[in-house]
CSV table of C-alpha atoms (C1' of nucleotides) in Angstrom, one decimal:
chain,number,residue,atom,x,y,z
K,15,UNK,CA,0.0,0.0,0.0
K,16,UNK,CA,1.2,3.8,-0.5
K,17,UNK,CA,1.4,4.3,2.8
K,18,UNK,CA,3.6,1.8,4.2
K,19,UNK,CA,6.4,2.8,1.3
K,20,UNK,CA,6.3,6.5,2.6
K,21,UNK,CA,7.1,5.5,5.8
K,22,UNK,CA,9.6,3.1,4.9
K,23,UNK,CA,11.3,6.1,2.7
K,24,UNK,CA,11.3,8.5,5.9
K,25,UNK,CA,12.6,5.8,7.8
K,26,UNK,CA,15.8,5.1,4.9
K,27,UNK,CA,16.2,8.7,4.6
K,28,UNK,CA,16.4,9.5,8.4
K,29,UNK,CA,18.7,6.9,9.1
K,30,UNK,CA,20.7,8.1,6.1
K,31,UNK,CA,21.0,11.1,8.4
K,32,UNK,CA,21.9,9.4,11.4
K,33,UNK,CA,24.7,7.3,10.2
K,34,UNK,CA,26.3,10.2,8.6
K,35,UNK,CA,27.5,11.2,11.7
K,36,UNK,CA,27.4,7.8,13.8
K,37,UNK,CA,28.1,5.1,11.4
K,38,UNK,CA,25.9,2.0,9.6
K,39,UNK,CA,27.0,0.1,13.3
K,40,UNK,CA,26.0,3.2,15.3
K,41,UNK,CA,22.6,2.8,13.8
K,42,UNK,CA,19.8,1.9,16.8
K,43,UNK,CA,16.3,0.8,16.0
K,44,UNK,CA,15.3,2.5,18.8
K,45,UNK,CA,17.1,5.7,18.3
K,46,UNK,CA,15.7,6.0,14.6
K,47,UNK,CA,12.0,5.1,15.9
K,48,UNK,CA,12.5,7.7,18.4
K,49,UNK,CA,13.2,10.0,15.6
K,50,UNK,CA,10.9,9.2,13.1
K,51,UNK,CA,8.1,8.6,15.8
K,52,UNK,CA,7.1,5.4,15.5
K,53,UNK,CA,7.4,2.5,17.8
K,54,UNK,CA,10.5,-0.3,17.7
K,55,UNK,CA,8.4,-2.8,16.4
K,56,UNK,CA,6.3,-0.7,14.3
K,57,UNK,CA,9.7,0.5,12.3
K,58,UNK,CA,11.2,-3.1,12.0
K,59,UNK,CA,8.2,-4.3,10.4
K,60,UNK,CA,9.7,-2.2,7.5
K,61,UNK,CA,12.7,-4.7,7.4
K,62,UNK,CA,13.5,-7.6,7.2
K,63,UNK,CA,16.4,-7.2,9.2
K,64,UNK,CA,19.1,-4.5,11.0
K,65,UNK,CA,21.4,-5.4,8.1
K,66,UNK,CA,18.6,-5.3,5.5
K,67,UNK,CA,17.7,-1.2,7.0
K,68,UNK,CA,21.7,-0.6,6.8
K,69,UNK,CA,22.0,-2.2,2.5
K,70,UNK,CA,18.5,0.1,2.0
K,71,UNK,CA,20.8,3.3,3.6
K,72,UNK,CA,23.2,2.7,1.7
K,73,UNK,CA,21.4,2.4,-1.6
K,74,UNK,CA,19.9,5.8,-0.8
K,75,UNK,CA,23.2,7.1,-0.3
K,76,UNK,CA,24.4,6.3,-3.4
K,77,UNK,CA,20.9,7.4,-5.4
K,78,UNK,CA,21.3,10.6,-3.9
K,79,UNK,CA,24.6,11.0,-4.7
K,80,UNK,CA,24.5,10.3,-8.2
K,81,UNK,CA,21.6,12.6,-8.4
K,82,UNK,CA,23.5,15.5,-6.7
K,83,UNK,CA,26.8,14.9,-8.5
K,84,UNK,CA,27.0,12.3,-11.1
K,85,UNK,CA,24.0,13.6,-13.1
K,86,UNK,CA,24.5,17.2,-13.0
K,87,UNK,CA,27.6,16.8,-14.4
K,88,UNK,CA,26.9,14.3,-17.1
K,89,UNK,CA,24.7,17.5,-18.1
K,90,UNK,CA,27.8,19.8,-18.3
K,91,UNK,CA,29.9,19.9,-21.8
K,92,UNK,CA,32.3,17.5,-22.0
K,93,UNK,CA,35.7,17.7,-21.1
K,94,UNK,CA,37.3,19.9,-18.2
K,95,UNK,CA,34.0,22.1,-17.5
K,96,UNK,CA,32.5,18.4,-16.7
K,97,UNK,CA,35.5,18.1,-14.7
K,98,UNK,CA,34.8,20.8,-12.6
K,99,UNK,CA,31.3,20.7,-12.4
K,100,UNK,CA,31.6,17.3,-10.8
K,101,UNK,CA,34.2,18.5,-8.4
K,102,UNK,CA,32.4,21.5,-7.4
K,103,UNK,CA,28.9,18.9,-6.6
K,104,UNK,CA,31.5,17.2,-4.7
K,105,UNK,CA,32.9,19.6,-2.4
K,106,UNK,CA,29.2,20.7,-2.1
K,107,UNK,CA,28.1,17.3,-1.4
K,108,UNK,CA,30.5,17.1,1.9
K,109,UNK,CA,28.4,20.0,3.2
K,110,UNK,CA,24.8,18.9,2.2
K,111,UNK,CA,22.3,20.3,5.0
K,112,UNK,CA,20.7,16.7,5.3
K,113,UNK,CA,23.8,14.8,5.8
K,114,UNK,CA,24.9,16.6,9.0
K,115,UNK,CA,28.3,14.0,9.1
K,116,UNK,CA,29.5,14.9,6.2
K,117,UNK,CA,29.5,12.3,2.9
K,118,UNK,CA,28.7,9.2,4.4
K,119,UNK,CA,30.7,7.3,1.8
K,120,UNK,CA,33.9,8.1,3.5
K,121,UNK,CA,32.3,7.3,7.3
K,122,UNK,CA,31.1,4.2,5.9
K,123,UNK,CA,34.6,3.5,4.5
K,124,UNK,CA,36.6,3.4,7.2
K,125,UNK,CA,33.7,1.9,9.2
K,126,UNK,CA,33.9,-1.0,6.8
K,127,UNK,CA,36.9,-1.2,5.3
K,128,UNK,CA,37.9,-4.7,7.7
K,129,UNK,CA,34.5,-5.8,8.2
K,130,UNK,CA,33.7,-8.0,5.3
K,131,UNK,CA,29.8,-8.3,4.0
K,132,UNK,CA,27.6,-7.5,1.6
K,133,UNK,CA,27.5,-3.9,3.1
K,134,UNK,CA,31.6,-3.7,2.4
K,135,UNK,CA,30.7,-5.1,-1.0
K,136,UNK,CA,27.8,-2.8,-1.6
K,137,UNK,CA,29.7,0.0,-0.9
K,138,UNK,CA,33.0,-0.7,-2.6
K,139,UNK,CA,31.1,-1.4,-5.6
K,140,UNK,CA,29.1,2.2,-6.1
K,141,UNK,CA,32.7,3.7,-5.2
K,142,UNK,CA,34.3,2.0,-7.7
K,143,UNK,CA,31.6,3.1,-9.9
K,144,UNK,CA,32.0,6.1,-10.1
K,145,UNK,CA,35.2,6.7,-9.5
K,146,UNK,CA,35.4,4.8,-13.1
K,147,UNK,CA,32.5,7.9,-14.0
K,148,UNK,CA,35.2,10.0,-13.0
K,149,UNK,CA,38.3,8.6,-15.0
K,150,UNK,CA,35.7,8.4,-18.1
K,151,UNK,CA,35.3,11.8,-18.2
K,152,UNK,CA,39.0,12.4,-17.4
K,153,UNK,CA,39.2,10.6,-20.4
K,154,UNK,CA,37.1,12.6,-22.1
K,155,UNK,CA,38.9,15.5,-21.4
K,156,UNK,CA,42.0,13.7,-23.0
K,157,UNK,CA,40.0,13.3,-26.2
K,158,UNK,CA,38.8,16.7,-26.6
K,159,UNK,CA,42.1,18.6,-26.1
K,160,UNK,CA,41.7,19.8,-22.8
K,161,UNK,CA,44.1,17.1,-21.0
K,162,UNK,CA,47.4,15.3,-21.9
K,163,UNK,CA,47.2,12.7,-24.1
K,164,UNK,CA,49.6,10.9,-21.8
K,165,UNK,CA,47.8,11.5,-19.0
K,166,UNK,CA,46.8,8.2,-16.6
K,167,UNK,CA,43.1,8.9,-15.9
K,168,UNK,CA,42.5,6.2,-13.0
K,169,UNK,CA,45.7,8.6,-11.5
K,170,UNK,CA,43.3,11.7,-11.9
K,171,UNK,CA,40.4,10.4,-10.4
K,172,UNK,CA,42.7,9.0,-7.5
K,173,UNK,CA,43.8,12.1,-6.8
K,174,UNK,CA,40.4,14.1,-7.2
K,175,UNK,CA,39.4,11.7,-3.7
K,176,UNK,CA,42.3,12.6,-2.2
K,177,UNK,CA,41.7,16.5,-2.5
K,178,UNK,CA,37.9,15.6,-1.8
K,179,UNK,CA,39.1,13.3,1.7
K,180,UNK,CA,41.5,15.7,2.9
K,181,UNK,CA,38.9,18.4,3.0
K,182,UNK,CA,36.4,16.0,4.7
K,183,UNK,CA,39.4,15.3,7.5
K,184,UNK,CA,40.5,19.0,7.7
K,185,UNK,CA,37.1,20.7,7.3
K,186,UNK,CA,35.1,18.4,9.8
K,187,UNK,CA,38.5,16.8,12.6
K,188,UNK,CA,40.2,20.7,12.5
K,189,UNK,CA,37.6,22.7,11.9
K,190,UNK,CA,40.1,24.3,9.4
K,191,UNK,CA,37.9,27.2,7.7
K,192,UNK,CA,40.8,27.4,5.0
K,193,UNK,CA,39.7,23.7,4.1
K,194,UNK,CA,37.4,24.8,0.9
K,195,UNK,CA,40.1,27.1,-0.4
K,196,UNK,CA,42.7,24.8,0.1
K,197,UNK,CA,40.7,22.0,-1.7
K,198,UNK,CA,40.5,24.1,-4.9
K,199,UNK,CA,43.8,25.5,-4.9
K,200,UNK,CA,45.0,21.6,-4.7
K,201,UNK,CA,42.4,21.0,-7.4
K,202,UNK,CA,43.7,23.8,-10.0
K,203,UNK,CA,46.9,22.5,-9.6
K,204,UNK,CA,46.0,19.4,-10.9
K,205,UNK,CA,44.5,20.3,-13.1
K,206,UNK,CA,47.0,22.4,-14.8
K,207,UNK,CA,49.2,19.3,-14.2
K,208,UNK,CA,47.1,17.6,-16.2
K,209,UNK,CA,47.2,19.6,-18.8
K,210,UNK,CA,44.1,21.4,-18.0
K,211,UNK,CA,44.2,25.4,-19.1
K,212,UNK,CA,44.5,27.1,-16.1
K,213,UNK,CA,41.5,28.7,-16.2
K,214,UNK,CA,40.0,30.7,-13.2
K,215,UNK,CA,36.4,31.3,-12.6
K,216,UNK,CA,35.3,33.8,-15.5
K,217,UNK,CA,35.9,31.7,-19.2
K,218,UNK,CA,33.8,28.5,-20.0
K,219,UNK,CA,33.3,26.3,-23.0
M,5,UNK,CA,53.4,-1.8,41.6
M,6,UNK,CA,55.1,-3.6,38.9
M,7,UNK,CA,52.9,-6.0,37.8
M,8,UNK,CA,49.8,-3.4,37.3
M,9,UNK,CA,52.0,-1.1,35.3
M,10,UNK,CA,52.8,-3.8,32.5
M,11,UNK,CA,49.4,-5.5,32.6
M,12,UNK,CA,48.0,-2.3,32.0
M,13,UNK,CA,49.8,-1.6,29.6
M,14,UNK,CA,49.4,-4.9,27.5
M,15,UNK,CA,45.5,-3.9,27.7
M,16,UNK,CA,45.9,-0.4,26.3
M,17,UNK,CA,48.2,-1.9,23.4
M,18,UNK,CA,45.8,-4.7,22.7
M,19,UNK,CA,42.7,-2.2,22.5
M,20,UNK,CA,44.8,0.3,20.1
M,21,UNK,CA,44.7,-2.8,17.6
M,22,UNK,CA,41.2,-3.0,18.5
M,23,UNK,CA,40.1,-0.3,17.8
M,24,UNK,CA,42.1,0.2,14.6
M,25,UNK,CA,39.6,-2.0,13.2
M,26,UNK,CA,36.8,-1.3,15.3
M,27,UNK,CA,36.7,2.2,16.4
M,28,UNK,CA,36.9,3.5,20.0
M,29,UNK,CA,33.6,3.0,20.1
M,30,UNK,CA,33.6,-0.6,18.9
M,31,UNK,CA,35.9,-1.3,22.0
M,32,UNK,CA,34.3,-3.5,24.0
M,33,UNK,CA,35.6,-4.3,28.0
M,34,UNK,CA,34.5,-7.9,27.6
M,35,UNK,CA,36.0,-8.1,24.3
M,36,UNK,CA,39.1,-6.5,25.6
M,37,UNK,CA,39.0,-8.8,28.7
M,38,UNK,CA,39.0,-11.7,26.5
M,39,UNK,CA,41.7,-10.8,24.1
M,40,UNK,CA,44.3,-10.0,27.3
M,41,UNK,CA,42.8,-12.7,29.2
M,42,UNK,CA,41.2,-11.0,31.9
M,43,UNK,CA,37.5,-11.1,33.3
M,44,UNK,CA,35.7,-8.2,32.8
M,45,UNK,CA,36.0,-6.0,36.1
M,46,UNK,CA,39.7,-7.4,37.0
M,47,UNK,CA,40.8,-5.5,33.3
M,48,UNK,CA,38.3,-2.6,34.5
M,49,UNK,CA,40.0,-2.1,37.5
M,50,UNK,CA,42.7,-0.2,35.4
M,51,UNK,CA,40.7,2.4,34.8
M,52,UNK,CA,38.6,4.6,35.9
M,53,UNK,CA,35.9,4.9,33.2
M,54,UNK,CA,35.4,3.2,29.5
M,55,UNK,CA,36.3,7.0,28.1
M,56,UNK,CA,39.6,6.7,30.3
M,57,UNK,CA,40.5,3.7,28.7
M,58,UNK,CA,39.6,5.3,25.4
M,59,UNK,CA,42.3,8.4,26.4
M,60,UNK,CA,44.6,6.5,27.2
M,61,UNK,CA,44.4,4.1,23.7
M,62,UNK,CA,44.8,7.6,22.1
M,63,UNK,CA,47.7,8.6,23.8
M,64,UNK,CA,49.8,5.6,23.0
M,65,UNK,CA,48.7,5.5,19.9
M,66,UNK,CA,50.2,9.1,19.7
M,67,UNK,CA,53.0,7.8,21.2
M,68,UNK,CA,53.5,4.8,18.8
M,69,UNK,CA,53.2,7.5,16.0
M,70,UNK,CA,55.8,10.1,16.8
M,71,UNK,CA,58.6,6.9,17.7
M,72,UNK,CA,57.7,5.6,14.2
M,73,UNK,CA,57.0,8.3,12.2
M,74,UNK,CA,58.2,12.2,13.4
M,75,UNK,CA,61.1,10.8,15.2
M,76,UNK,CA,63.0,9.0,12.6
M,77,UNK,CA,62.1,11.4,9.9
M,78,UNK,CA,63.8,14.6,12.2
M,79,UNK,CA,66.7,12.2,12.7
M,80,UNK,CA,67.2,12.9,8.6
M,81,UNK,CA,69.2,16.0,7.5
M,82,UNK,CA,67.4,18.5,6.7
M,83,UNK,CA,65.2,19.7,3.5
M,84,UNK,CA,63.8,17.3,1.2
M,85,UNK,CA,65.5,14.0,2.2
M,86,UNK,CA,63.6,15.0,6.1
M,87,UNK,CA,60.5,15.2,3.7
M,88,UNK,CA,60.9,12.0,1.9
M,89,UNK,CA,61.7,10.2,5.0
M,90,UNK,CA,58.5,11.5,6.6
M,91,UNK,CA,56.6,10.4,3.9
M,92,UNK,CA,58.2,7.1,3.8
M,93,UNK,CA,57.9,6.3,7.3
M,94,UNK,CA,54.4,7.5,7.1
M,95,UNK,CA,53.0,5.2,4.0
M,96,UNK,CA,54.9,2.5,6.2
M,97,UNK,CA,53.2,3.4,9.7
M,98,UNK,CA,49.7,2.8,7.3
M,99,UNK,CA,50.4,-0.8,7.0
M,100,UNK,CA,52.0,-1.7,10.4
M,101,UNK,CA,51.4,-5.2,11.4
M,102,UNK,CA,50.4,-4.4,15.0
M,103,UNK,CA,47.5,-2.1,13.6
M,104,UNK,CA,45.9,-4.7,11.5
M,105,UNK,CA,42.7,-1.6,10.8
M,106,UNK,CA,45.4,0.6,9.2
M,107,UNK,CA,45.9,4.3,11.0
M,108,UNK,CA,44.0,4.5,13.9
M,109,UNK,CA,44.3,8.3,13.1
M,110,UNK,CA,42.3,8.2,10.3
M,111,UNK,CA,39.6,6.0,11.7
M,112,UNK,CA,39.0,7.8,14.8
M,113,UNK,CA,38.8,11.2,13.0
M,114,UNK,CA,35.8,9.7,10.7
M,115,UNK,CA,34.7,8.7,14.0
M,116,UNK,CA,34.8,11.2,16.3
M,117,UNK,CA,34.2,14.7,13.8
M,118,UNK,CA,30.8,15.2,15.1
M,119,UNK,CA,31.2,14.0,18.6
M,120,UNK,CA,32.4,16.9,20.8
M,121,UNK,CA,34.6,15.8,24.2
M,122,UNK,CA,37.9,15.2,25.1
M,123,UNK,CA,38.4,12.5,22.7
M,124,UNK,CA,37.8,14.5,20.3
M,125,UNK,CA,40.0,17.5,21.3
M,126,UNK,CA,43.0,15.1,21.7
M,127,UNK,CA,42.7,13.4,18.4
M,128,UNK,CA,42.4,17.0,16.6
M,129,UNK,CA,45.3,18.5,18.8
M,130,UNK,CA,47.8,15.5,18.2
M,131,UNK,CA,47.0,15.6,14.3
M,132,UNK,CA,47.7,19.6,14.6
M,133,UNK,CA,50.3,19.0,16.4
M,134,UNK,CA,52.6,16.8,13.6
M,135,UNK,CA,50.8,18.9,10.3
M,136,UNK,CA,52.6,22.0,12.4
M,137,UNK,CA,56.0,19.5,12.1
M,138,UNK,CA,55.4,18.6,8.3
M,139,UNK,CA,54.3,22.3,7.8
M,140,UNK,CA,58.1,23.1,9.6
M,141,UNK,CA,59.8,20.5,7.9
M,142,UNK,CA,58.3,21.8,4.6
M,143,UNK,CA,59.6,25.7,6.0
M,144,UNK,CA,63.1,24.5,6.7
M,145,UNK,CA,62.9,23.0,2.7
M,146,UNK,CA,62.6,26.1,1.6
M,147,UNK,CA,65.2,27.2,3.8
M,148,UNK,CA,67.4,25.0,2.5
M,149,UNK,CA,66.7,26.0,-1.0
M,150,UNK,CA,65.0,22.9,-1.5
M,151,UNK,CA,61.6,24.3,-2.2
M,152,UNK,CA,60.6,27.3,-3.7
M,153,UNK,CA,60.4,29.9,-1.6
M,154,UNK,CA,57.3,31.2,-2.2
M,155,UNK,CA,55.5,27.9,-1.1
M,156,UNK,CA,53.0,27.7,1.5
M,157,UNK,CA,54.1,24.6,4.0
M,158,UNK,CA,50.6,24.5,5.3
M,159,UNK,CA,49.3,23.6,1.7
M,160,UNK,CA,52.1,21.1,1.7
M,161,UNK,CA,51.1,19.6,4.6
M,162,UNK,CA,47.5,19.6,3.5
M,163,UNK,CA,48.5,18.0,-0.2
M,164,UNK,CA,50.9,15.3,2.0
M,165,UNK,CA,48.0,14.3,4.7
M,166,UNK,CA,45.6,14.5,1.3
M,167,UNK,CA,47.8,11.5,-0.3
M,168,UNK,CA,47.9,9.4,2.8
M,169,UNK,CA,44.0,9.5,3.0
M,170,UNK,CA,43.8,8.5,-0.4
M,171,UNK,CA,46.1,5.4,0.1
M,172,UNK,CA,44.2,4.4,3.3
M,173,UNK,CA,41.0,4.9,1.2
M,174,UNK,CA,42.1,3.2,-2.1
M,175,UNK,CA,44.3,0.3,-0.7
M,176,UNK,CA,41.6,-0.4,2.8
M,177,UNK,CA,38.4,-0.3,0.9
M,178,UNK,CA,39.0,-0.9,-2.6
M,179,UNK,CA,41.7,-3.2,-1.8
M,180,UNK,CA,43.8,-1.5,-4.9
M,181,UNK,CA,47.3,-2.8,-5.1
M,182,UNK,CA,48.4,-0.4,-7.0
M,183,UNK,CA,47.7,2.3,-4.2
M,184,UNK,CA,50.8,2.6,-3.2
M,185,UNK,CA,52.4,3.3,-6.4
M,186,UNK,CA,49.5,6.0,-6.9
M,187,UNK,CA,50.6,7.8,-3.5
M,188,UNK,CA,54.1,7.6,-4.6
M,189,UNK,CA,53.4,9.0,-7.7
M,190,UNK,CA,51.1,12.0,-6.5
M,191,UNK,CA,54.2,12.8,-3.7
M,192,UNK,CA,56.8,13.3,-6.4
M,193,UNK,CA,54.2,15.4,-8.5
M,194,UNK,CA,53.6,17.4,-5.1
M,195,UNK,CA,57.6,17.4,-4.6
M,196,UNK,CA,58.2,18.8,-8.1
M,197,UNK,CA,55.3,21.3,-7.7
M,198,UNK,CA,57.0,22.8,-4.7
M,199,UNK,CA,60.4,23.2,-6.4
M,200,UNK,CA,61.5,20.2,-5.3
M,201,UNK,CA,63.7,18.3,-7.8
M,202,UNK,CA,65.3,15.5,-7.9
M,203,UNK,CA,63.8,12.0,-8.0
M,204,UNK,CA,66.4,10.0,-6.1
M,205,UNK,CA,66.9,6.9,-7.4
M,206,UNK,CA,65.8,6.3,-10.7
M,207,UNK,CA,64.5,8.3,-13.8
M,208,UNK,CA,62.9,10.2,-16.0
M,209,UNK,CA,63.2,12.7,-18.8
Z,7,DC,C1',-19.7,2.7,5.7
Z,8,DA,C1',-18.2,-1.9,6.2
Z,9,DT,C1',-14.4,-5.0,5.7
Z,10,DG,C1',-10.2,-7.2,5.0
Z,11,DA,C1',-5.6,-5.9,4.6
Z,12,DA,C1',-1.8,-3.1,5.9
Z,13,DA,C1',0.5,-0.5,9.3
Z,14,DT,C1',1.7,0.2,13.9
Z,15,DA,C1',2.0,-0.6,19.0
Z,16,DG,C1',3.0,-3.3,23.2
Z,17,DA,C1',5.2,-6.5,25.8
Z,18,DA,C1',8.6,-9.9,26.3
Z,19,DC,C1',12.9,-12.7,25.1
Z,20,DG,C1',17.9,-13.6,25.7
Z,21,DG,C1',22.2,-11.1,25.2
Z,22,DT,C1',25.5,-7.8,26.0
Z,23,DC,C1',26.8,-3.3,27.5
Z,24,DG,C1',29.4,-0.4,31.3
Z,25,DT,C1',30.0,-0.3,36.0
Z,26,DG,C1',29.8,-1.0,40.9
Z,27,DC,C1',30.6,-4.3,45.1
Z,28,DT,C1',32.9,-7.8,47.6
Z,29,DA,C1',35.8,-11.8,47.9
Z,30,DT,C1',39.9,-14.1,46.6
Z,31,DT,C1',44.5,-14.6,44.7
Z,32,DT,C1',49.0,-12.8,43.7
Z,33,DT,C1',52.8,-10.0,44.6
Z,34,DG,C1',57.0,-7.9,46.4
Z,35,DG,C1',59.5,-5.9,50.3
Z,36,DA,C1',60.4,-6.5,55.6
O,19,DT,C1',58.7,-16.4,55.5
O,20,DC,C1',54.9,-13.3,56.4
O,21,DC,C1',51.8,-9.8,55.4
O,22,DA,C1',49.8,-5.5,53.8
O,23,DA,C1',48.9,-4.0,49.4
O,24,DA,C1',48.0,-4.7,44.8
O,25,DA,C1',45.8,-7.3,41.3
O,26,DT,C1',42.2,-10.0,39.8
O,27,DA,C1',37.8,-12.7,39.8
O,28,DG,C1',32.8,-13.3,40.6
O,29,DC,C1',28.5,-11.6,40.7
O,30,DA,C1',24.7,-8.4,40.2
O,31,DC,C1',22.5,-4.2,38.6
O,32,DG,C1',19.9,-1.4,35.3
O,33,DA,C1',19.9,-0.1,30.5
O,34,DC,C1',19.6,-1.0,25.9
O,35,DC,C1',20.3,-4.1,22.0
O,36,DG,C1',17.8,-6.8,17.8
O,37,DT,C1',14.1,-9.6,17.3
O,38,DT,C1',9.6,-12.1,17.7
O,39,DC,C1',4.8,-12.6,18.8
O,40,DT,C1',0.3,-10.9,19.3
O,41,DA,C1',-3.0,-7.3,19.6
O,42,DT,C1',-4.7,-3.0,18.0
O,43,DT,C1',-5.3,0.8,15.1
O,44,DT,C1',-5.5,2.9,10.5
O,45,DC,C1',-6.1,2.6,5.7
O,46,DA,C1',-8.0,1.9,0.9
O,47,DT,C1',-11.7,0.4,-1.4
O,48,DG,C1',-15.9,-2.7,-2.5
DNA sequence: CATGAAATAGAACGGTCGTGCTATTTTGGA
DNA sequence: TCCAAAATAGCACGACCGTTCTATTTCATG
C-alpha cells in the first residue's frame, strides 16, 4: 500500500542522516523510531532485518549522490568544464544540509573497510563506480584537447578523492575554515598538471 | 606496583589494535578482557571509566606514531630528504602489522568529527600537532633551498596528509594494489610542484 | 460505511553493555 | 617467611540491543 512505502522512505532517509554522523553500526532501532516517531516494532516491520535497513541506507546514499553529483555533471559539456562541475557537486556534497556527518561514503569507509559483508561489497562497488565515471570523463577531457594525451586517468580520479578526503578530515576533525580554499587550490593544480588550461572562474566552454 | 603497570599496559596496546579495526567505540571491555585474558572487572579495575580507557588508547597510539614516524624522519638531514623520509615512514606506519585496521588516526577522526569531548579535542590536537612539524619540515625545505620559496608549507602539509588519506581509502576499501604506487606517484608530482627536484633513485626525462 | 488488509503498537525474550561491590588470589618488600 | 597492598575474579545491577509474537489501530476500497 502507498502508505507503508512513505514510511519506509522516511525511515531510509532518516537513518541516512543518522549514520552520517554515527556510522551504519552506530545505527539503533530505537534511536531511529524515536526520531521518526514510531514504535521499535512498528519501524522493524519495514525490514527484514538490522542489516537489510543498513544495505536500503546505503542504496539511498548512493541514489542521492548520483543525483547530486553524477547527473548534473553528465549535463555539463564534455571535457574539463565536466570536470569541474563534478568537483564542485562534490565539495558541495561534503556540506549537504541533510547529511549533517558529512559524505557518508567516506564514514562508511573506514567503518567497513575490515569488516567483510555484503554492506563492504555494496559500498565498494558504487565507489568503484564512479570513480570509473570520473576517470571516463577524465578521459574525455584527454580526447577533446583539454588534457594530456599521456595522462593516466585512474591517476586523476585517484587524486580528485584525495583532495575531496583531505577536505572532509581537515574541514570536519580541525575545523580548518581554509579547508574549501585549500581544496580548490589543490584541485587547479592538478588540473593544470594535467594539462588542464588554467583557467580561473570567469571563461567557460 | 610492577605487575599493574605492565598488565596495563598490555590492555591499552591490545585495545589500540582493536580499535584500529573497530573504532573507540567498537571497544568492548569484555571483548578486551578476552583478548588479554582478563575477566571483565579485573581488566576494568585499570581504569577509571570506558572513556579513560579510550584516552589512554589515544595517547599511546600518539606515542606509537611520533617513535615511528616524526622521530625517525627529524633524525634525517634536513630539507627534502627530512621530507621524503617522513613520507616514507608515514605510507609505512599505514600498514604496520600491530595495527591490522590501518591508522588508527584516520579511523578515529571519521569517528569522532561530530562527537564533541575530550576525545575529540585530543585526536584533533595531536594531528595539529605533527601537520605543524610537516608544515616546519616543509619551512626548513625552503630554507634549504630545496623548495621554492614562495611555497606555502601549510598547503604542503595539506597535499601530504591529502595522499595518505587517499592510500588508506584506495588500498583499505577498494583493496587496490596499485595504491601505493599512486601515492608515490602523487608525492613526487607534489615534490616537483614545490620546487622540489630531484627523483632520487631512478629516472625520468 | 463496512471490511479485510496493511500499518503500527506493546510486551517480552535472551544477550551484552558499562560499572559498581565484595571476595579471593597474587605480589614484592620486611 | 609473612603480610599488607595490589591485582584479579565473581556476581549483580539497570539499561539498551535486535528480534519475535500478538493485539490493536489505520487505511484503501468494494
Amino acid at each position: 500500500m502507498r502508505k507503508g512505502e512513505e514510511t519506509r522512505a522516511e525511515i531510509v532517509s532518516k537513518s541516512l542522516a543518522m549514520a552520517s554522523t554515527l556510522g551504519l553500526g552506530g545505527l539503533t532501532i530505537g534511536a531511529v523510531a524515536k526520531a521518526v516517531g514510531l514504535s521499535k516494532s512498528g519501524l522493524f516491520a519495514h525490514f527484514e532485518s538490522k542489516e537489510d535497513l543498513q544495505l536500503q541506507v546505503l542504496r539511498a546514499a548512493g541514489d542521492r549522490f548520483v543525483d547530486r553529483v553524477v547527473a548534473p555533471a553528465l549535463r555539463r559539456p564534455r571535457g574539463e568544464p565536466r570536470i569541474r562541475a563534478f568537483f564542485e557537486s562534490w565539495l558541495e556534497w561534503e556540506d549537504a544540509k541533510d547529511l549533517p556527518g558529512g559524505c557518508p561514503f567516506i564514514a562508511l569507509a573506514i567503518e567497513l573497510d575490515d569488516q567483510p559483508g555484503p554492506l563492504r561489497d555494496a559500498l565498494a562497488a558504487s565507489q568503484r563506480d564512479w570513480l570509473d565515471a570520473l576517470a571516463t570523463a577524465g578521459r574525455i577531457a584527454m580526447a577533446e584537447g583539454h588534457f594530456r594525451d599521456d595522462l593516466d586517468a585512474d591517476q586523476f580520479a585517484y587524486d580528485c578523492y584525495s583532495i575531496i578526503l583531505a577536505y572532509h578530515h581537515f574541514s570536519r576533525l580541525l575545523r580548518d575554515d581554509r579547508a574549501g580554499e585549500r581544496a580548490r587550490r589543490s584541485f587547479e593544480a592538478l588540473l593544470s598538471q594535467s594539462g588542464g588550461g588554467a583557467v580561473p572562474s570567469g571563461s567557460r566552454a
